[in-house]
mmCIF file with all atom_site columns, C-alpha atoms in Angstrom:
data_model
loop_
_atom_site.group_PDB
_atom_site.id
_atom_site.type_symbol
_atom_site.label_atom_id
_atom_site.label_alt_id
_atom_site.label_comp_id
_atom_site.label_asym_id
_atom_site.label_entity_id
_atom_site.label_seq_id
_atom_site.pdbx_PDB_ins_code
_atom_site.Cartn_x
_atom_site.Cartn_y
_atom_site.Cartn_z
_atom_site.occupancy
_atom_site.B_iso_or_equiv
_atom_site.pdbx_formal_charge
_atom_site.auth_seq_id
_atom_site.auth_comp_id
_atom_site.auth_asym_id
_atom_site.auth_atom_id
_atom_site.pdbx_PDB_model_num
ATOM 1   C CA . MET M 1 1   ? 115.969 73.838 78.730 1.00 0.00 ? 21  MET M CA 1
ATOM 2   C CA . SER M 1 2   ? 118.169 71.196 77.164 1.00 0.00 ? 22  SER M CA 1
ATOM 3   C CA . GLY M 1 3   ? 119.163 70.319 73.625 1.00 0.00 ? 23  GLY M CA 1
ATOM 4   C CA . GLU M 1 4   ? 116.668 67.468 73.692 1.00 0.00 ? 24  GLU M CA 1
ATOM 5   C CA . HIS M 1 5   ? 113.846 69.944 74.275 1.00 0.00 ? 25  HIS M CA 1
ATOM 6   C CA . LEU M 1 6   ? 114.722 71.664 71.013 1.00 0.00 ? 26  LEU M CA 1
ATOM 7   C CA . GLN M 1 7   ? 115.457 68.446 69.165 1.00 0.00 ? 27  GLN M CA 1
ATOM 8   C CA . TYR M 1 8   ? 112.080 66.892 69.945 1.00 0.00 ? 28  TYR M CA 1
ATOM 9   C CA . ALA M 1 9   ? 109.988 70.064 69.989 1.00 0.00 ? 29  ALA M CA 1
ATOM 10  C CA . HIS M 1 10  ? 107.149 70.761 67.587 1.00 0.00 ? 30  HIS M CA 1
ATOM 11  C CA . PRO M 1 11  ? 108.429 72.041 64.215 1.00 0.00 ? 31  PRO M CA 1
ATOM 12  C CA . SER M 1 12  ? 106.629 75.352 64.818 1.00 0.00 ? 32  SER M CA 1
ATOM 13  C CA . LEU M 1 13  ? 109.356 76.164 67.355 1.00 0.00 ? 33  LEU M CA 1
ATOM 14  C CA . VAL M 1 14  ? 111.560 77.113 64.392 1.00 0.00 ? 34  VAL M CA 1
ATOM 15  C CA . VAL M 1 15  ? 109.195 80.029 63.685 1.00 0.00 ? 35  VAL M CA 1
ATOM 16  C CA . HIS M 1 16  ? 109.494 81.286 67.253 1.00 0.00 ? 36  HIS M CA 1
ATOM 17  C CA . ILE M 1 17  ? 113.287 80.969 67.320 1.00 0.00 ? 37  ILE M CA 1
ATOM 18  C CA . THR M 1 18  ? 113.474 82.802 63.978 1.00 0.00 ? 38  THR M CA 1
ATOM 19  C CA . LEU M 1 19  ? 111.313 85.608 65.369 1.00 0.00 ? 39  LEU M CA 1
ATOM 20  C CA . LEU M 1 20  ? 113.486 85.792 68.482 1.00 0.00 ? 40  LEU M CA 1
ATOM 21  C CA . ALA M 1 21  ? 116.653 86.062 66.374 1.00 0.00 ? 41  ALA M CA 1
ATOM 22  C CA . GLN M 1 22  ? 115.059 88.765 64.208 1.00 0.00 ? 42  GLN M CA 1
ATOM 23  C CA . LEU M 1 23  ? 113.989 90.760 67.281 1.00 0.00 ? 43  LEU M CA 1
ATOM 24  C CA . ILE M 1 24  ? 117.459 90.509 68.812 1.00 0.00 ? 44  ILE M CA 1
ATOM 25  C CA . ILE M 1 25  ? 119.026 91.770 65.590 1.00 0.00 ? 45  ILE M CA 1
ATOM 26  C CA . LYS M 1 26  ? 116.390 94.489 65.078 1.00 0.00 ? 46  LYS M CA 1
ATOM 27  C CA . HIS M 1 27  ? 116.507 95.884 68.609 1.00 0.00 ? 47  HIS M CA 1
ATOM 28  C CA . GLY M 1 28  ? 120.110 95.044 69.546 1.00 0.00 ? 48  GLY M CA 1
ATOM 29  C CA . TYR M 1 29  ? 118.935 93.683 72.873 1.00 0.00 ? 49  TYR M CA 1
ATOM 30  C CA . VAL M 1 30  ? 119.888 90.361 74.419 1.00 0.00 ? 50  VAL M CA 1
ATOM 31  C CA . SER M 1 31  ? 118.022 88.929 77.396 1.00 0.00 ? 51  SER M CA 1
ATOM 32  C CA . ASP M 1 32  ? 119.885 88.839 80.719 1.00 0.00 ? 52  ASP M CA 1
ATOM 33  C CA . GLY M 1 33  ? 119.378 85.059 80.717 1.00 0.00 ? 53  GLY M CA 1
ATOM 34  C CA . PHE M 1 34  ? 121.755 84.734 77.748 1.00 0.00 ? 54  PHE M CA 1
ATOM 35  C CA . GLY M 1 35  ? 124.611 85.689 80.077 1.00 0.00 ? 55  GLY M CA 1
ATOM 36  C CA . LEU M 1 36  ? 123.870 82.998 82.626 1.00 0.00 ? 56  LEU M CA 1
ATOM 37  C CA . GLY M 1 37  ? 125.665 79.690 82.725 1.00 0.00 ? 57  GLY M CA 1
ATOM 38  C CA . LEU M 1 38  ? 126.332 76.648 84.839 1.00 0.00 ? 58  LEU M CA 1
ATOM 39  C CA . ILE M 1 39  ? 129.985 76.338 85.842 1.00 0.00 ? 59  ILE M CA 1
ATOM 40  C CA . VAL M 1 40  ? 131.181 72.743 85.880 1.00 0.00 ? 60  VAL M CA 1
ATOM 41  C CA . PRO M 1 41  ? 134.631 71.684 87.126 1.00 0.00 ? 61  PRO M CA 1
ATOM 42  C CA . LEU M 1 42  ? 136.473 69.183 84.913 1.00 0.00 ? 62  LEU M CA 1
ATOM 43  C CA . VAL M 1 43  ? 139.419 67.100 86.099 1.00 0.00 ? 63  VAL M CA 1
ATOM 44  C CA . LYS M 1 44  ? 142.605 67.816 84.131 1.00 0.00 ? 64  LYS M CA 1
ATOM 45  C CA . ASP M 1 45  ? 144.547 64.710 85.211 1.00 0.00 ? 65  ASP M CA 1
ATOM 46  C CA . LYS M 1 46  ? 142.458 61.801 86.520 1.00 0.00 ? 66  LYS M CA 1
ATOM 47  C CA . SER M 1 47  ? 145.565 60.124 87.920 1.00 0.00 ? 67  SER M CA 1
ATOM 48  C CA . GLY M 1 48  ? 146.571 63.338 89.701 1.00 0.00 ? 68  GLY M CA 1
ATOM 49  C CA . ASN M 1 49  ? 145.503 64.669 93.088 1.00 0.00 ? 69  ASN M CA 1
ATOM 50  C CA . LEU M 1 50  ? 141.733 65.055 92.956 1.00 0.00 ? 70  LEU M CA 1
ATOM 51  C CA . SER M 1 51  ? 141.848 67.209 96.095 1.00 0.00 ? 71  SER M CA 1
ATOM 52  C CA . ASP M 1 52  ? 144.041 69.819 94.399 1.00 0.00 ? 72  ASP M CA 1
ATOM 53  C CA . SER M 1 53  ? 141.996 72.685 92.941 1.00 0.00 ? 73  SER M CA 1
ATOM 54  C CA . ASN M 1 54  ? 144.749 73.264 90.343 1.00 0.00 ? 74  ASN M CA 1
ATOM 55  C CA . ASN M 1 55  ? 143.874 69.848 88.885 1.00 0.00 ? 75  ASN M CA 1
ATOM 56  C CA . TYR M 1 56  ? 140.536 71.228 87.676 1.00 0.00 ? 76  TYR M CA 1
ATOM 57  C CA . ARG M 1 57  ? 139.459 73.605 84.971 1.00 0.00 ? 77  ARG M CA 1
ATOM 58  C CA . ALA M 1 58  ? 136.063 75.189 84.815 1.00 0.00 ? 78  ALA M CA 1
ATOM 59  C CA . ILE M 1 59  ? 133.790 75.218 81.812 1.00 0.00 ? 79  ILE M CA 1
ATOM 60  C CA . THR M 1 60  ? 130.571 77.148 81.578 1.00 0.00 ? 80  THR M CA 1
ATOM 61  C CA . ILE M 1 61  ? 127.516 75.563 80.037 1.00 0.00 ? 81  ILE M CA 1
ATOM 62  C CA . GLY M 1 62  ? 125.370 78.347 78.626 1.00 0.00 ? 82  GLY M CA 1
ATOM 63  C CA . PRO M 1 63  ? 121.655 78.331 77.853 1.00 0.00 ? 83  PRO M CA 1
ATOM 64  C CA . VAL M 1 64  ? 120.785 76.193 74.835 1.00 0.00 ? 84  VAL M CA 1
ATOM 65  C CA . ILE M 1 65  ? 118.597 78.870 73.278 1.00 0.00 ? 85  ILE M CA 1
ATOM 66  C CA . SER M 1 66  ? 121.486 81.359 73.375 1.00 0.00 ? 86  SER M CA 1
ATOM 67  C CA . LYS M 1 67  ? 123.677 78.795 71.600 1.00 0.00 ? 87  LYS M CA 1
ATOM 68  C CA . VAL M 1 68  ? 121.029 78.488 68.871 1.00 0.00 ? 88  VAL M CA 1
ATOM 69  C CA . ILE M 1 69  ? 120.853 82.272 68.427 1.00 0.00 ? 89  ILE M CA 1
ATOM 70  C CA . GLU M 1 70  ? 124.662 82.419 68.399 1.00 0.00 ? 90  GLU M CA 1
ATOM 71  C CA . ALA M 1 71  ? 124.761 79.759 65.672 1.00 0.00 ? 91  ALA M CA 1
ATOM 72  C CA . ILE M 1 72  ? 122.202 81.709 63.616 1.00 0.00 ? 92  ILE M CA 1
ATOM 73  C CA . ILE M 1 73  ? 124.219 84.930 63.838 1.00 0.00 ? 93  ILE M CA 1
ATOM 74  C CA . ILE M 1 74  ? 127.449 83.114 62.966 1.00 0.00 ? 94  ILE M CA 1
ATOM 75  C CA . LYS M 1 75  ? 125.766 81.419 59.985 1.00 0.00 ? 95  LYS M CA 1
ATOM 76  C CA . LEU M 1 76  ? 124.368 84.746 58.754 1.00 0.00 ? 96  LEU M CA 1
ATOM 77  C CA . ARG M 1 77  ? 127.755 86.477 58.947 1.00 0.00 ? 97  ARG M CA 1
ATOM 78  C CA . GLU M 1 78  ? 130.226 83.632 58.338 1.00 0.00 ? 98  GLU M CA 1
ATOM 79  C CA . ASP M 1 79  ? 131.619 85.459 55.305 1.00 0.00 ? 99  ASP M CA 1
ATOM 80  C CA . ASN M 1 80  ? 133.005 88.105 57.708 1.00 0.00 ? 100 ASN M CA 1
ATOM 81  C CA . LEU M 1 81  ? 134.375 85.587 60.201 1.00 0.00 ? 101 LEU M CA 1
ATOM 82  C CA . ASN M 1 82  ? 137.166 83.929 58.226 1.00 0.00 ? 102 ASN M CA 1
ATOM 83  C CA . THR M 1 83  ? 140.330 82.965 60.070 1.00 0.00 ? 103 THR M CA 1
ATOM 84  C CA . ASP M 1 84  ? 143.869 82.284 58.980 1.00 0.00 ? 104 ASP M CA 1
ATOM 85  C CA . ASP M 1 85  ? 144.528 78.845 57.480 1.00 0.00 ? 105 ASP M CA 1
ATOM 86  C CA . LEU M 1 86  ? 147.261 78.349 60.094 1.00 0.00 ? 106 LEU M CA 1
ATOM 87  C CA . GLN M 1 87  ? 144.810 78.690 62.989 1.00 0.00 ? 107 GLN M CA 1
ATOM 88  C CA . PHE M 1 88  ? 144.028 75.246 64.339 1.00 0.00 ? 108 PHE M CA 1
ATOM 89  C CA . GLY M 1 89  ? 141.921 75.938 67.399 1.00 0.00 ? 109 GLY M CA 1
ATOM 90  C CA . PHE M 1 90  ? 138.175 76.507 67.441 1.00 0.00 ? 110 PHE M CA 1
ATOM 91  C CA . LYS M 1 91  ? 137.627 75.417 63.850 1.00 0.00 ? 111 LYS M CA 1
ATOM 92  C CA . ARG M 1 92  ? 135.485 72.605 62.532 1.00 0.00 ? 112 ARG M CA 1
ATOM 93  C CA . ASP M 1 93  ? 137.396 69.415 61.605 1.00 0.00 ? 113 ASP M CA 1
ATOM 94  C CA . ILE M 1 94  ? 140.747 70.945 62.584 1.00 0.00 ? 114 ILE M CA 1
ATOM 95  C CA . GLY M 1 95  ? 142.579 70.530 65.849 1.00 0.00 ? 115 GLY M CA 1
ATOM 96  C CA . CYS M 1 96  ? 145.711 69.608 67.729 1.00 0.00 ? 116 CYS M CA 1
ATOM 97  C CA . THR M 1 97  ? 146.541 66.668 65.457 1.00 0.00 ? 117 THR M CA 1
ATOM 98  C CA . ASN M 1 98  ? 146.731 68.997 62.462 1.00 0.00 ? 118 ASN M CA 1
ATOM 99  C CA . ALA M 1 99  ? 149.017 71.398 64.347 1.00 0.00 ? 119 ALA M CA 1
ATOM 100 C CA . VAL M 1 100 ? 151.306 68.552 65.445 1.00 0.00 ? 120 VAL M CA 1
ATOM 101 C CA . PHE M 1 101 ? 151.438 67.219 61.867 1.00 0.00 ? 121 PHE M CA 1
ATOM 102 C CA . LEU M 1 102 ? 152.384 70.647 60.497 1.00 0.00 ? 122 LEU M CA 1
ATOM 103 C CA . CYS M 1 103 ? 155.049 71.110 63.161 1.00 0.00 ? 123 CYS M CA 1
ATOM 104 C CA . ARG M 1 104 ? 156.490 67.648 62.559 1.00 0.00 ? 124 ARG M CA 1
ATOM 105 C CA . SER M 1 105 ? 156.474 68.145 58.771 1.00 0.00 ? 125 SER M CA 1
ATOM 106 C CA . THR M 1 106 ? 158.283 71.470 59.127 1.00 0.00 ? 126 THR M CA 1
ATOM 107 C CA . ILE M 1 107 ? 160.928 69.948 61.411 1.00 0.00 ? 127 ILE M CA 1
ATOM 108 C CA . ASP M 1 108 ? 161.421 67.001 59.029 1.00 0.00 ? 128 ASP M CA 1
ATOM 109 C CA . HIS M 1 109 ? 161.731 69.353 56.037 1.00 0.00 ? 129 HIS M CA 1
ATOM 110 C CA . PHE M 1 110 ? 164.564 71.352 57.585 1.00 0.00 ? 130 PHE M CA 1
ATOM 111 C CA . THR M 1 111 ? 166.413 68.483 59.322 1.00 0.00 ? 131 THR M CA 1
ATOM 112 C CA . HIS M 1 112 ? 166.502 66.437 56.116 1.00 0.00 ? 132 HIS M CA 1
ATOM 113 C CA . ARG M 1 113 ? 168.214 69.402 54.493 1.00 0.00 ? 133 ARG M CA 1
ATOM 114 C CA . GLY M 1 114 ? 170.848 69.630 57.239 1.00 0.00 ? 134 GLY M CA 1
ATOM 115 C CA . SER M 1 115 ? 169.460 72.638 59.085 1.00 0.00 ? 135 SER M CA 1
ATOM 116 C CA . ASN M 1 116 ? 169.300 73.081 62.814 1.00 0.00 ? 136 ASN M CA 1
ATOM 117 C CA . ILE M 1 117 ? 165.890 73.560 64.387 1.00 0.00 ? 137 ILE M CA 1
ATOM 118 C CA . TYR M 1 118 ? 165.300 75.902 67.286 1.00 0.00 ? 138 TYR M CA 1
ATOM 119 C CA . ALA M 1 119 ? 161.851 75.917 68.841 1.00 0.00 ? 139 ALA M CA 1
ATOM 120 C CA . ALA M 1 120 ? 160.116 77.781 71.609 1.00 0.00 ? 140 ALA M CA 1
ATOM 121 C CA . THR M 1 121 ? 156.770 77.063 73.157 1.00 0.00 ? 141 THR M CA 1
ATOM 122 C CA . LEU M 1 122 ? 154.335 79.365 74.826 1.00 0.00 ? 142 LEU M CA 1
ATOM 123 C CA . ASP M 1 123 ? 151.738 78.286 77.363 1.00 0.00 ? 143 ASP M CA 1
ATOM 124 C CA . ILE M 1 124 ? 148.772 80.579 76.857 1.00 0.00 ? 144 ILE M CA 1
ATOM 125 C CA . LYS M 1 125 ? 146.447 78.962 79.343 1.00 0.00 ? 145 LYS M CA 1
ATOM 126 C CA . LYS M 1 126 ? 143.904 81.436 80.599 1.00 0.00 ? 146 LYS M CA 1
ATOM 127 C CA . ALA M 1 127 ? 144.616 83.603 77.546 1.00 0.00 ? 147 ALA M CA 1
ATOM 128 C CA . PHE M 1 128 ? 140.911 84.115 77.019 1.00 0.00 ? 148 PHE M CA 1
ATOM 129 C CA . ASP M 1 129 ? 140.651 85.602 80.509 1.00 0.00 ? 149 ASP M CA 1
ATOM 130 C CA . LYS M 1 130 ? 142.999 88.344 79.343 1.00 0.00 ? 150 LYS M CA 1
ATOM 131 C CA . VAL M 1 131 ? 141.321 89.366 76.076 1.00 0.00 ? 151 VAL M CA 1
ATOM 132 C CA . ASN M 1 132 ? 140.998 93.114 75.613 1.00 0.00 ? 152 ASN M CA 1
ATOM 133 C CA . ASN M 1 133 ? 137.277 93.521 74.942 1.00 0.00 ? 153 ASN M CA 1
ATOM 134 C CA . CYS M 1 134 ? 137.683 96.794 73.077 1.00 0.00 ? 154 CYS M CA 1
ATOM 135 C CA . LYS M 1 135 ? 140.222 95.249 70.679 1.00 0.00 ? 155 LYS M CA 1
ATOM 136 C CA . LEU M 1 136 ? 137.993 92.210 70.194 1.00 0.00 ? 156 LEU M CA 1
ATOM 137 C CA . PHE M 1 137 ? 135.010 94.353 69.228 1.00 0.00 ? 157 PHE M CA 1
ATOM 138 C CA . THR M 1 138 ? 137.176 96.601 67.038 1.00 0.00 ? 158 THR M CA 1
ATOM 139 C CA . SER M 1 139 ? 138.442 93.477 65.236 1.00 0.00 ? 159 SER M CA 1
ATOM 140 C CA . LEU M 1 140 ? 134.851 92.479 64.493 1.00 0.00 ? 160 LEU M CA 1
ATOM 141 C CA . VAL M 1 141 ? 134.193 95.905 62.967 1.00 0.00 ? 161 VAL M CA 1
ATOM 142 C CA . LYS M 1 142 ? 137.408 95.683 60.898 1.00 0.00 ? 162 LYS M CA 1
ATOM 143 C CA . ALA M 1 143 ? 136.325 92.222 59.716 1.00 0.00 ? 163 ALA M CA 1
ATOM 144 C CA . GLY M 1 144 ? 133.292 93.891 58.158 1.00 0.00 ? 164 GLY M CA 1
ATOM 145 C CA . LEU M 1 145 ? 130.672 92.721 60.625 1.00 0.00 ? 165 LEU M CA 1
ATOM 146 C CA . PRO M 1 146 ? 127.701 95.100 60.534 1.00 0.00 ? 166 PRO M CA 1
ATOM 147 C CA . LEU M 1 147 ? 127.628 97.477 63.495 1.00 0.00 ? 167 LEU M CA 1
ATOM 148 C CA . CYS M 1 148 ? 124.225 96.152 64.566 1.00 0.00 ? 168 CYS M CA 1
ATOM 149 C CA . ILE M 1 149 ? 125.743 92.669 64.974 1.00 0.00 ? 169 ILE M CA 1
ATOM 150 C CA . VAL M 1 150 ? 128.794 94.026 66.820 1.00 0.00 ? 170 VAL M CA 1
ATOM 151 C CA . ALA M 1 151 ? 126.427 95.947 69.118 1.00 0.00 ? 171 ALA M CA 1
ATOM 152 C CA . ILE M 1 152 ? 124.617 92.681 69.890 1.00 0.00 ? 172 ILE M CA 1
ATOM 153 C CA . VAL M 1 153 ? 127.922 90.968 70.718 1.00 0.00 ? 173 VAL M CA 1
ATOM 154 C CA . VAL M 1 154 ? 128.883 93.871 73.007 1.00 0.00 ? 174 VAL M CA 1
ATOM 155 C CA . GLU M 1 155 ? 125.453 93.737 74.691 1.00 0.00 ? 175 GLU M CA 1
ATOM 156 C CA . TRP M 1 156 ? 125.626 89.940 75.019 1.00 0.00 ? 176 TRP M CA 1
ATOM 157 C CA . TYR M 1 157 ? 129.180 90.003 76.382 1.00 0.00 ? 177 TYR M CA 1
ATOM 158 C CA . SER M 1 158 ? 128.207 92.619 78.987 1.00 0.00 ? 178 SER M CA 1
ATOM 159 C CA . LYS M 1 159 ? 125.688 90.165 80.432 1.00 0.00 ? 179 LYS M CA 1
ATOM 160 C CA . THR M 1 160 ? 128.268 87.482 81.169 1.00 0.00 ? 180 THR M CA 1
ATOM 161 C CA . ASP M 1 161 ? 130.221 87.420 84.401 1.00 0.00 ? 181 ASP M CA 1
ATOM 162 C CA . ARG M 1 162 ? 133.888 87.629 83.373 1.00 0.00 ? 182 ARG M CA 1
ATOM 163 C CA . THR M 1 163 ? 135.301 87.999 86.878 1.00 0.00 ? 183 THR M CA 1
ATOM 164 C CA . ASN M 1 164 ? 137.310 84.812 87.536 1.00 0.00 ? 184 ASN M CA 1
#
């Protein structure tokens, strides 16, 4: 199923998707199909060696219906899912440009006042492959997410293949 199927479907589909979301929340069960995905390799550097496997990164395209259910759950609980104002990744209308601007502004502020600037960078590529699941789920509980929603996330996450 693609996004176009949902976009051009009969309006009554909203009722069925709503019922599906309610059943998932009520029973804490997520279909095995929600953990499936199509892995697509993307070229990192088009001018680089296209025969080198290190010049690719994989993304997984998940089922559209699971993305809809995910969006519903996030919308229902967005008050518990606030992030720090200094987080730039994975937020709507905020990204790398904002981070670069903040960094540049900070450097300018201190250099114009005669201070030295010392900086360090950290490459955290593949950081998401190293996330401690238990800590992630505990963080959701501490954020005030209802246990039934955390249980759904745990169930959903257990259906995905995280062995890379």
